[in-house]
Coordinates of C-alpha atoms in Angstrom, one line a residue:
M1 CA -36.1 14.9 -11.9
L2 CA -34.9 18.4 -10.9
L3 CA -32.4 18.2 -8.0
T4 CA -29.7 20.2 -6.3
G5 CA -26.0 19.5 -7.0
A6 CA -25.6 18.1 -3.5
E7 CA -28.3 15.6 -4.1
I8 CA -27.1 14.7 -7.5
L9 CA -23.6 14.1 -6.0
I10 CA -25.0 11.6 -3.4
K11 CA -27.3 9.8 -5.9
S12 CA -24.4 9.6 -8.3
L13 CA -22.2 8.1 -5.7
L14 CA -25.0 5.5 -5.0
D15 CA -25.2 4.8 -8.7
E16 CA -21.4 3.9 -8.6
G17 CA -22.0 1.6 -5.7
V18 CA -20.5 3.7 -3.1
E19 CA -21.5 2.6 0.5
T20 CA -18.8 4.2 2.6
I21 CA -17.3 7.8 2.6
F22 CA -14.5 9.0 4.9
G23 CA -14.6 12.7 5.6
Y24 CA -14.7 15.8 7.7
P25 CA -17.4 18.6 7.3
G26 CA -16.9 22.3 6.8
G27 CA -18.6 25.4 5.5
A28 CA -18.1 24.7 1.7
V29 CA -19.5 21.3 2.0
L30 CA -22.6 21.9 4.2
N31 CA -25.0 21.3 1.5
I32 CA -23.4 18.0 0.7
Y33 CA -23.5 17.0 4.4
D34 CA -27.0 18.0 4.7
E35 CA -27.8 15.5 1.9
L36 CA -25.6 12.8 3.6
Y37 CA -27.8 13.2 6.7
K38 CA -30.8 12.5 4.6
Y39 CA -29.1 9.4 3.0
K40 CA -27.4 8.1 6.1
D41 CA -29.3 4.8 5.9
K42 CA -27.7 4.2 2.5
V43 CA -24.2 5.8 2.8
H44 CA -22.0 5.1 5.8
H45 CA -20.0 8.2 6.6
V46 CA -16.9 7.8 8.9
L47 CA -15.9 11.0 10.6
T48 CA -12.2 11.0 11.0
C49 CA -10.2 13.3 13.3
H50 CA -8.3 14.9 10.4
E51 CA -8.8 15.0 6.7
Q52 CA -5.4 13.2 6.2
G53 CA -6.9 10.4 8.1
A54 CA -9.9 10.4 5.8
A55 CA -7.7 10.1 2.6
H56 CA -5.6 7.3 4.2
A57 CA -8.8 5.5 5.2
A58 CA -10.3 5.7 1.7
D59 CA -6.9 4.4 0.3
G60 CA -6.9 1.5 2.8
Y61 CA -10.5 0.7 2.1
A62 CA -9.7 0.6 -1.6
R63 CA -6.7 -1.7 -1.2
A64 CA -8.5 -4.2 1.1
T65 CA -11.8 -4.4 -0.8
G66 CA -10.8 -3.7 -4.4
K67 CA -13.4 -1.0 -4.6
V68 CA -12.9 2.8 -5.2
G69 CA -12.2 4.5 -2.0
V70 CA -14.0 7.9 -1.4
C71 CA -13.0 10.8 0.8
L72 CA -14.7 14.2 1.3
A73 CA -13.4 17.4 2.7
T74 CA -14.2 21.1 2.8
S75 CA -12.3 24.0 1.0
G76 CA -9.0 25.5 1.9
P77 CA -7.2 23.7 4.7
G78 CA -9.6 20.8 4.5
A79 CA -8.7 20.2 0.9
T80 CA -5.0 20.7 1.4
N81 CA -5.0 18.2 4.3
L82 CA -6.0 15.5 1.8
V83 CA -2.9 16.2 -0.3
T84 CA -0.5 13.7 1.4
G85 CA -3.1 11.0 1.2
I86 CA -3.8 11.7 -2.5
A87 CA -0.1 11.6 -3.3
T88 CA 0.2 8.2 -1.3
A89 CA -2.5 6.7 -3.5
Y90 CA -1.1 8.1 -6.6
M91 CA 2.4 6.6 -5.9
D92 CA 0.9 3.2 -5.3
S93 CA -1.8 3.3 -8.1
I94 CA -4.9 3.1 -5.8
P95 CA -8.3 3.8 -7.1
M96 CA -9.7 6.8 -5.0
V97 CA -12.1 9.7 -5.6
A98 CA -11.4 12.7 -3.4
I99 CA -14.2 15.3 -3.3
T100 CA -13.6 18.7 -2.0
G101 CA -15.7 21.8 -1.6
N102 CA -14.7 25.3 -2.7
V103 CA -16.0 28.8 -2.3
A104 CA -18.8 29.9 -4.6
K105 CA -17.8 30.7 -8.2
P106 CA -18.0 34.5 -7.9
L107 CA -15.4 34.3 -5.1
L108 CA -12.9 32.1 -6.9
G109 CA -9.5 33.7 -7.6
K110 CA -10.1 36.5 -5.0
D111 CA -8.2 35.0 -2.0
S112 CA -11.5 34.4 -0.3
F113 CA -11.8 32.9 3.1
Q114 CA -10.7 29.2 3.0
E115 CA -10.2 29.4 -0.8
V116 CA -7.4 27.3 -2.4
D117 CA -6.7 26.2 -6.0
I118 CA -6.9 22.5 -5.0
T119 CA -7.0 21.4 -8.7
G120 CA -3.7 23.2 -9.3
I121 CA -2.1 21.8 -6.2
T122 CA -3.1 18.2 -7.0
M123 CA -2.6 18.2 -10.8
P124 CA 0.9 16.3 -10.5
I125 CA -0.5 13.7 -8.0
T126 CA -3.9 12.8 -9.6
K127 CA -4.7 10.9 -12.7
H128 CA -7.2 13.6 -13.5
N129 CA -9.0 16.4 -11.5
Y130 CA -11.9 18.6 -12.1
I131 CA -13.4 21.9 -10.9
V132 CA -17.1 21.9 -11.5
K133 CA -18.2 25.1 -13.1
D134 CA -21.8 24.1 -14.1
V135 CA -24.2 21.9 -12.1
K136 CA -25.2 20.3 -15.5
D137 CA -21.8 18.8 -15.7
L138 CA -21.7 17.3 -12.2
Q139 CA -23.2 13.9 -12.9
D140 CA -21.1 13.2 -15.9
I141 CA -17.9 14.3 -14.0
I142 CA -18.7 12.0 -11.2
R143 CA -19.2 9.1 -13.6
D144 CA -16.0 9.8 -15.5
A145 CA -14.0 10.2 -12.3
F146 CA -14.9 6.7 -11.1
Y147 CA -14.1 5.3 -14.5
I148 CA -10.7 7.0 -14.7
A149 CA -9.8 6.0 -11.1
Q150 CA -10.1 2.4 -12.1
E151 CA -9.2 1.9 -15.7
G152 CA -5.7 0.9 -16.9
R153 CA -3.3 1.8 -14.2
P154 CA -5.6 3.0 -11.3
G155 CA -5.1 6.1 -9.4
P156 CA -6.8 9.0 -7.4
V157 CA -9.1 11.5 -9.1
L158 CA -10.2 14.8 -7.4
I159 CA -13.5 16.6 -7.9
D160 CA -13.5 20.2 -6.6
I161 CA -17.2 21.6 -6.2
P162 CA -17.9 25.2 -5.5
K163 CA -20.5 25.7 -2.9
D164 CA -23.0 27.3 -5.1
I165 CA -22.9 24.4 -7.5
T166 CA -24.1 22.2 -4.6
A167 CA -27.1 24.4 -4.3
D168 CA -27.9 24.9 -8.0
K169 CA -30.6 22.6 -9.6
T170 CA -30.7 20.6 -12.8
Q171 CA -32.1 17.4 -14.2
Y172 CA -30.9 14.1 -12.9
T173 CA -31.4 10.8 -14.7
K174 CA -30.0 7.6 -13.2
L175 CA -27.0 6.4 -15.1
I176 CA -25.1 3.1 -14.9
P177 CA -21.4 3.2 -14.2
K178 CA -19.1 3.2 -17.2
E179 CA -17.8 -0.3 -17.8
V180 CA -14.1 -0.8 -16.9
I181 CA -12.5 -3.1 -19.6
R182 CA -9.0 -4.5 -19.1
K183 CA -6.5 -2.9 -21.3
S184 CA -5.5 -5.4 -24.1
E185 CA -5.2 -3.3 -27.4
H186 CA -1.4 -3.2 -27.1
I187 CA -0.9 -6.9 -26.3
T188 CA 0.1 -7.6 -29.9
E189 CA 1.0 -11.0 -31.5
K190 CA 4.6 -9.6 -32.1
S191 CA 5.2 -8.6 -28.4
V192 CA 3.9 -11.9 -27.2
K193 CA 6.0 -13.9 -29.6
E194 CA 9.1 -12.0 -28.5
A195 CA 8.3 -12.6 -24.8
V196 CA 7.7 -16.3 -25.4
E197 CA 11.1 -16.7 -27.3
L198 CA 13.0 -15.0 -24.5
I199 CA 11.3 -17.2 -21.8
N200 CA 11.7 -20.4 -23.8
Q201 CA 15.5 -19.6 -24.3
S202 CA 16.1 -18.8 -20.7
K203 CA 17.8 -21.3 -18.4
K204 CA 17.9 -19.2 -15.3
P205 CA 14.8 -17.0 -15.2
L206 CA 13.8 -14.9 -12.2
I207 CA 10.4 -13.2 -11.8
Y208 CA 10.3 -9.8 -10.2
A209 CA 6.7 -9.2 -9.3
G210 CA 5.3 -5.8 -8.3
G211 CA 2.1 -4.1 -7.2
G212 CA 0.6 -4.6 -10.6
V213 CA -0.1 -8.3 -9.7
G214 CA -2.5 -7.3 -7.1
I215 CA -4.1 -4.5 -9.1
S216 CA -4.8 -6.8 -11.9
E217 CA -5.9 -9.7 -9.6
A218 CA -3.3 -12.0 -11.4
T219 CA -2.2 -14.0 -8.4
Q220 CA -3.3 -17.4 -9.8
E221 CA -1.9 -16.5 -13.2
L222 CA 1.4 -15.7 -11.6
I223 CA 1.5 -18.9 -9.7
S224 CA 0.7 -20.9 -12.9
F225 CA 3.3 -18.9 -14.9
A226 CA 6.0 -19.4 -12.3
E227 CA 5.4 -23.1 -11.9
K228 CA 5.4 -23.8 -15.6
I229 CA 8.7 -22.1 -16.3
G230 CA 10.4 -23.2 -13.1
A231 CA 11.2 -19.6 -12.2
P232 CA 11.9 -18.4 -8.6
V233 CA 9.6 -15.4 -7.7
S234 CA 10.9 -12.3 -5.9
T235 CA 8.5 -9.5 -5.0
S236 CA 8.6 -5.8 -4.4
L237 CA 7.2 -4.5 -1.1
M238 CA 3.8 -3.9 -2.9
C239 CA 3.5 -7.5 -4.0
M240 CA 4.3 -9.2 -0.7
A241 CA 0.8 -10.6 -0.3
E242 CA 0.1 -11.4 -3.8
F243 CA 2.2 -14.6 -4.0
P244 CA 2.0 -17.2 -1.2
N245 CA 5.0 -16.7 1.0
D246 CA 5.2 -20.4 1.7
H247 CA 5.4 -21.4 -2.0
E248 CA 8.6 -23.4 -2.8
L249 CA 9.4 -20.9 -5.7
Y250 CA 9.1 -17.8 -3.5
T251 CA 12.5 -16.1 -2.6
G252 CA 11.1 -13.1 -0.7
M253 CA 11.3 -9.3 -1.1
I254 CA 13.9 -7.9 -3.5
G255 CA 15.9 -4.7 -3.0
M256 CA 17.4 -2.6 -0.2
H257 CA 16.1 -4.8 2.5
G258 CA 15.4 -7.8 0.4
T259 CA 16.5 -11.4 1.0
K260 CA 19.9 -12.8 -0.1
A261 CA 18.2 -15.2 -2.4
S262 CA 16.2 -12.5 -4.3
N263 CA 19.1 -10.1 -4.5
I264 CA 21.7 -12.5 -5.6
A265 CA 19.3 -14.3 -8.0
A266 CA 18.8 -10.9 -9.8
T267 CA 22.5 -10.7 -10.6
K268 CA 22.8 -14.3 -11.6
C269 CA 19.7 -14.8 -13.6
D270 CA 19.8 -14.7 -17.5
L271 CA 16.3 -13.4 -17.8
L272 CA 14.6 -11.0 -15.4
I273 CA 10.8 -11.2 -16.0
T274 CA 9.4 -8.0 -14.5
L275 CA 5.6 -8.1 -13.9
G276 CA 3.7 -5.0 -12.9
A277 CA 6.7 -3.3 -11.3
R278 CA 8.6 -0.1 -12.1
F279 CA 12.2 -0.8 -11.1
S280 CA 12.2 1.6 -8.1
D281 CA 15.5 2.8 -6.8
R282 CA 14.9 0.8 -3.7
V283 CA 14.8 -2.2 -5.8
I284 CA 17.3 -2.2 -8.7
S285 CA 18.7 1.3 -9.0
H286 CA 21.0 0.8 -12.0
Q287 CA 21.2 -1.3 -15.2
N288 CA 24.7 -2.4 -14.3
H289 CA 23.4 -4.3 -11.3
I290 CA 21.6 -6.8 -13.5
K291 CA 24.0 -6.7 -16.5
N292 CA 24.1 -10.5 -16.9
A293 CA 20.4 -10.7 -17.6
K294 CA 18.0 -9.9 -20.4
V295 CA 15.0 -8.0 -19.2
L296 CA 11.3 -8.7 -20.1
Q297 CA 8.8 -6.1 -18.7
I298 CA 5.0 -6.5 -18.8
D299 CA 3.1 -3.6 -17.6
V300 CA -0.2 -1.8 -18.3
D301 CA 1.4 1.6 -18.3
P302 CA 3.6 2.2 -21.4
A303 CA 5.3 5.1 -19.5
E304 CA 7.0 2.6 -17.3
I305 CA 8.7 0.7 -20.2
N306 CA 12.4 1.8 -20.4
K307 CA 11.8 4.5 -17.8
N308 CA 14.4 3.3 -15.2
I309 CA 15.8 0.2 -16.8
K310 CA 16.3 -0.5 -20.6
V311 CA 14.4 -3.6 -21.5
D312 CA 15.0 -6.2 -24.2
T313 CA 11.4 -6.6 -25.0
C314 CA 8.0 -5.8 -23.4
V315 CA 4.3 -6.6 -23.4
V316 CA 2.1 -3.6 -22.7
G317 CA -1.3 -4.3 -21.3
D318 CA -3.3 -5.7 -18.3
L319 CA -1.1 -8.2 -16.6
K320 CA -3.7 -10.9 -16.0
L321 CA -4.6 -10.8 -19.8
A322 CA -1.0 -10.8 -20.8
L323 CA -0.2 -13.9 -18.7
D324 CA -3.3 -15.6 -20.0
K325 CA -1.9 -15.2 -23.4
L326 CA 1.7 -16.2 -22.6
I327 CA 1.1 -19.3 -20.4
P328 CA -0.3 -21.6 -23.2
L329 CA 2.6 -20.6 -25.5
I330 CA 5.6 -21.1 -23.2
E331 CA 7.4 -24.4 -22.7
E332 CA 7.2 -26.2 -19.4
K333 CA 10.6 -26.3 -17.7
K334 CA 12.0 -27.6 -14.4
N335 CA 15.3 -25.6 -14.2
E336 CA 16.4 -27.9 -11.5
E337 CA 20.0 -26.8 -11.4
W338 CA 19.0 -23.1 -11.2
L339 CA 16.4 -23.8 -8.5
N340 CA 19.0 -25.7 -6.5
T341 CA 21.2 -22.7 -6.6
I342 CA 18.4 -20.5 -5.4
N343 CA 17.4 -22.9 -2.7
N344 CA 21.0 -22.9 -1.4
L345 CA 20.8 -19.1 -1.0
K346 CA 17.6 -19.2 1.0
E347 CA 18.3 -18.6 4.7
E348 CA 16.3 -19.8 7.7
K349 CA 15.3 -16.9 9.9
K350 CA 17.3 -17.2 13.1
M351 CA 15.3 -16.6 16.2
P352 CA 17.1 -14.8 18.9
S353 CA 18.6 -16.9 21.7
N354 CA 18.6 -14.3 24.4
C355 CA 15.6 -13.1 26.5
E356 CA 15.2 -9.8 24.8
I357 CA 12.0 -9.3 22.9
T358 CA 12.4 -8.6 19.1
P359 CA 10.3 -8.0 16.1
E360 CA 11.2 -11.5 14.9
L361 CA 9.6 -12.9 18.0
F362 CA 6.5 -10.9 17.7
F363 CA 5.8 -12.0 14.1
D364 CA 6.7 -15.6 14.8
K365 CA 3.9 -15.6 17.4
L366 CA 1.5 -13.7 15.1
N367 CA 2.2 -16.2 12.2
Q368 CA 1.2 -19.1 14.4
L369 CA -2.1 -17.4 15.0
N370 CA -2.9 -16.4 11.4
D371 CA -5.3 -18.5 9.4
G372 CA -4.7 -16.3 6.3
S373 CA -7.4 -13.9 7.3
F374 CA -5.3 -11.2 9.0
I375 CA -4.9 -8.0 7.1
I376 CA -1.7 -6.2 8.0
S377 CA -1.2 -2.4 7.5
T378 CA 1.9 -0.5 8.4
E379 CA 3.4 2.9 8.9
V380 CA 6.7 3.5 7.4
G381 CA 10.2 2.6 8.8
Q382 CA 11.9 -0.2 10.4
H383 CA 8.7 -1.9 11.5
Q384 CA 7.5 -1.8 7.9
M385 CA 10.5 -3.7 6.8
W386 CA 10.4 -6.2 9.7
T387 CA 6.7 -6.9 8.7
A388 CA 7.8 -7.6 5.1
Q389 CA 10.6 -9.8 6.2
Y390 CA 9.0 -11.8 9.0
F391 CA 5.2 -12.0 8.5
K392 CA 4.0 -14.9 6.3
F393 CA 1.4 -13.5 3.9
K394 CA -1.0 -16.1 2.5
K395 CA -3.7 -14.3 0.6
P396 CA -4.0 -11.3 -1.7
R397 CA -5.1 -7.8 -0.4
T398 CA -3.8 -8.6 3.1
F399 CA -0.8 -6.2 3.1
I400 CA -1.6 -2.5 3.1
T401 CA 1.5 -0.2 3.1
S402 CA 2.8 3.0 1.6
G403 CA 5.4 1.8 -0.8
G404 CA 6.1 4.6 -3.2
L405 CA 5.7 7.7 -1.2
G406 CA 6.8 6.2 2.2
T407 CA 4.2 8.1 4.3
M408 CA 4.7 8.0 8.0
G409 CA 1.3 8.4 9.7
Y410 CA -0.5 6.4 6.9
G411 CA -1.1 3.0 8.6
L412 CA -3.7 3.7 11.3
G413 CA -6.0 5.6 8.9
A414 CA -5.5 2.9 6.2
A415 CA -6.3 0.2 8.9
I416 CA -9.5 2.1 9.7
G417 CA -10.4 1.9 6.0
A418 CA -9.5 -1.7 5.7
Q419 CA -11.4 -2.7 8.8
T420 CA -14.4 -0.7 7.7
G421 CA -14.5 -2.5 4.4
M422 CA -13.6 -5.9 5.7
I423 CA -15.4 -5.9 9.0
D424 CA -15.3 -9.8 9.4
K425 CA -11.4 -9.7 9.2
R426 CA -8.9 -8.7 11.8
V427 CA -6.7 -5.8 10.9
F428 CA -3.3 -5.2 12.6
N429 CA -1.6 -1.9 12.1
I430 CA 2.2 -2.2 12.8
A431 CA 3.7 1.2 13.7
G432 CA 6.9 2.6 15.1
D433 CA 6.5 5.1 17.9
G434 CA 7.6 7.9 15.5
S435 CA 5.0 7.1 12.9
F436 CA 2.3 6.4 15.5
G437 CA 2.8 9.9 17.0
M438 CA 2.0 11.6 13.7
N439 CA -1.7 10.5 13.5
C440 CA -2.4 8.6 16.7
N441 CA -5.6 10.8 17.1
E442 CA -7.4 8.6 14.6
L443 CA -7.4 5.8 17.3
V444 CA -10.5 7.6 18.6
T445 CA -12.1 7.1 15.1
A446 CA -11.7 3.4 15.5
V447 CA -13.1 3.6 19.1
K448 CA -16.2 5.5 18.0
N449 CA -16.9 3.2 15.2
K450 CA -16.3 0.0 17.3
L451 CA -13.6 -1.2 14.9
P452 CA -11.8 -4.3 16.2
L453 CA -8.4 -3.4 14.7
I454 CA -5.2 -4.1 16.7
Q455 CA -2.7 -1.2 16.8
V456 CA 0.8 -2.5 17.5
V457 CA 3.5 0.1 18.5
M458 CA 7.0 -1.1 18.0
N459 CA 8.3 1.2 20.8
N460 CA 12.0 1.7 20.5
N461 CA 12.1 5.3 21.6
C462 CA 13.5 6.6 18.3
L463 CA 13.0 7.3 14.6
G464 CA 14.4 3.9 13.9
M465 CA 15.2 3.8 10.2
V466 CA 16.7 7.3 10.2
R467 CA 18.7 6.4 13.3
Q468 CA 20.0 3.2 11.5
W469 CA 21.2 5.3 8.6
Q470 CA 22.9 7.7 11.1
N471 CA 24.5 4.7 12.8
L472 CA 25.8 3.2 9.5
F473 CA 26.5 6.2 7.4
Y474 CA 26.9 9.3 9.7
E475 CA 29.3 8.0 12.4
E476 CA 26.5 7.6 14.9
R477 CA 25.6 11.2 15.0
Y478 CA 22.0 10.7 16.2
S479 CA 20.7 14.2 15.2
E480 CA 17.1 14.5 16.4
T481 CA 16.2 10.8 16.1
T482 CA 16.1 9.9 19.8
L483 CA 12.5 10.7 20.9
D484 CA 12.7 10.6 24.7
R485 CA 8.9 11.2 24.8
P486 CA 7.3 10.6 28.2
T487 CA 4.2 9.3 26.5
D488 CA 2.6 6.2 28.1
Y489 CA 0.9 4.7 25.0
V490 CA -1.2 2.3 27.2
K491 CA -2.6 5.3 29.1
L492 CA -3.1 7.3 25.9
A493 CA -5.1 4.4 24.3
E494 CA -7.2 4.1 27.4
A495 CA -7.9 7.9 27.4
F496 CA -9.3 7.4 23.8
G497 CA -11.4 4.6 25.1
A498 CA -9.5 1.7 23.7
K499 CA -8.1 -1.4 25.5
A500 CA -4.4 -1.4 25.8
F501 CA -1.6 -3.8 26.8
R502 CA 2.2 -3.5 27.2
I503 CA 4.7 -6.3 26.3
T504 CA 8.2 -6.2 27.7
K505 CA 9.0 -10.0 28.0
E506 CA 8.7 -12.9 25.6
E507 CA 6.4 -14.9 27.9
E508 CA 3.8 -12.2 27.6
I509 CA 3.5 -12.2 23.9
D510 CA 1.1 -15.2 23.4
D511 CA -1.3 -14.3 26.1
I512 CA -1.6 -10.6 25.1
L513 CA -2.0 -11.4 21.4
R514 CA -4.8 -13.8 22.3
K515 CA -6.5 -11.3 24.5
A516 CA -6.3 -8.7 21.8
L517 CA -7.8 -11.1 19.3
A518 CA -10.6 -12.0 21.8
S519 CA -11.5 -8.3 22.1
T520 CA -14.0 -7.5 19.3
E521 CA -15.9 -4.5 20.5
G522 CA -13.3 -1.9 19.5
P523 CA -9.6 -1.3 18.9
V524 CA -6.8 -2.7 21.1
L525 CA -3.4 -1.1 21.4
I526 CA -0.2 -3.2 22.1
D527 CA 2.9 -1.3 23.3
Y528 CA 5.6 -3.6 22.3
V529 CA 8.9 -2.3 23.9
I530 CA 12.1 -3.1 21.9
N531 CA 15.7 -2.0 21.9
S532 CA 16.7 1.2 20.2
N533 CA 19.7 -0.5 18.7
K534 CA 17.7 -3.1 16.9
K535 CA 18.3 -2.7 13.2
V536 CA 16.8 -4.0 9.9
F537 CA 19.1 -6.5 8.1
P538 CA 19.9 -7.6 5.4
M539 CA 20.5 -4.2 3.9
V540 CA 22.1 -2.8 0.7
A541 CA 23.7 0.6 0.9
P542 CA 22.1 3.3 -1.2
G543 CA 23.2 3.1 -4.8
A544 CA 25.3 -0.1 -4.2
P545 CA 24.7 -3.2 -6.4
I546 CA 21.9 -5.4 -4.8
N547 CA 24.2 -8.3 -4.2
Q548 CA 26.4 -6.3 -1.9
I549 CA 24.5 -7.3 1.0
I550 CA 25.2 -6.0 4.6
S551 CA 24.3 -8.5 7.3
E552 CA 24.2 -8.0 11.1
E553 CA 27.2 -10.2 11.3
D554 CA 29.0 -7.8 8.9
I555 CA 28.3 -4.9 11.3
N556 CA 29.4 -6.9 14.3
N557 CA 32.6 -7.7 12.6
N558 CA 33.1 -4.1 11.2

């Protein structure tokens, strides 16, 4: 069958099971959009307000559904507007295929109108990228791109297609997608034996679980593993939803804003079992901070072994397969004395006794309404940490946040992608007013597509996390972190066509949350007004050992 490159692209996407594309048209992709028009009954295209929103939406779609997210942009500024979204997906190992147009081949390298070397720009932030030089290669490139995005440690792949390639013709034959097989070739008998010996010898094990748990869909294996060896489970930000937060072995997030139980356990354990995590500087920044423990690391990416922390032994391979091999071989333990020590470190969250509304109050009410189906996305900042600290996640793939890159402006686009992919769920995007201001235009995308997501703005009139650091480490010099913007977020949302409410008192929270949940024809914004001085505690100072925990009481007592 002789087809144009544009039609081959769309047919190949359909072959890969693509149902949704997030994008923004332009001159270099006109041929592609012309074909999308013809296939609009098979491919749902979501027109975002900005290409960055399209990249974040593809990312959020991938995280919520487990499928490959796809975004599409034109050449030049359209392509470069995807870069932050691609980098966000790369840092968090999200399977995404970004497709960009470019000027025709004879114009490449001549500073042509809207020309940019997007493959050169994105080389450090993609698993692989391509520029298609011959239409005969297009179908194989698309097939390879989807395979690479998903195999091993997932990540974004970019395909740059010059405009004349989309018009050129060649033969098309339907191909089935390449099978993605879980990585097991490096899970050796020797490495498994060494890991089993360490685990069986341990009397005070601690599990540090990261984003790899969700990527490998190993939640049930993690639960079985933890219960069999009697190990408390701490999680990175990327793993918050992958272990039930109400499980008796759960100690909460570990690291800079981690719980007292998780952080102190990391310094008192005799074995730190690291599952699908990379020892970020926001978690355990120095080997000396865990000097009492041996370290076992299990990860699909061999580049992560001994990268930040020297380990005693490791298993390299898919986490789900690795745990399946380990669980039958390890001894069952209770570790009652160790678990009693950990339980004594767990602290009950104290609800505020005054009438001021706080993040804790909001999440307490939201937890009461959550049956496990809520999907939570966030922007980046204090509100992100409050979400991690106070919301009780119950099911995998329900927490969507930028962990590695820390991208402000990420959450609303990601919420649009998640809600598009999981239309029967309710998606909440938790934002600060600073983050919301970056990409608030995407609210109209949710309106146009009648997406029933709920946008919560934790409105404290400042760039809260930066202001908190200025308060603690810069002698309260609040340089450019007080916003003082006259924006009325309720009126802004209504101007976009969304419903909106404002909460200023505790007694309003229940009623407005229920009204928001009852509204299903489009997005709802909640302007949640909180005090500028509200901080995120506990906190560990940058570079300090993770058991040197700063509490709100410490600050009040200087």
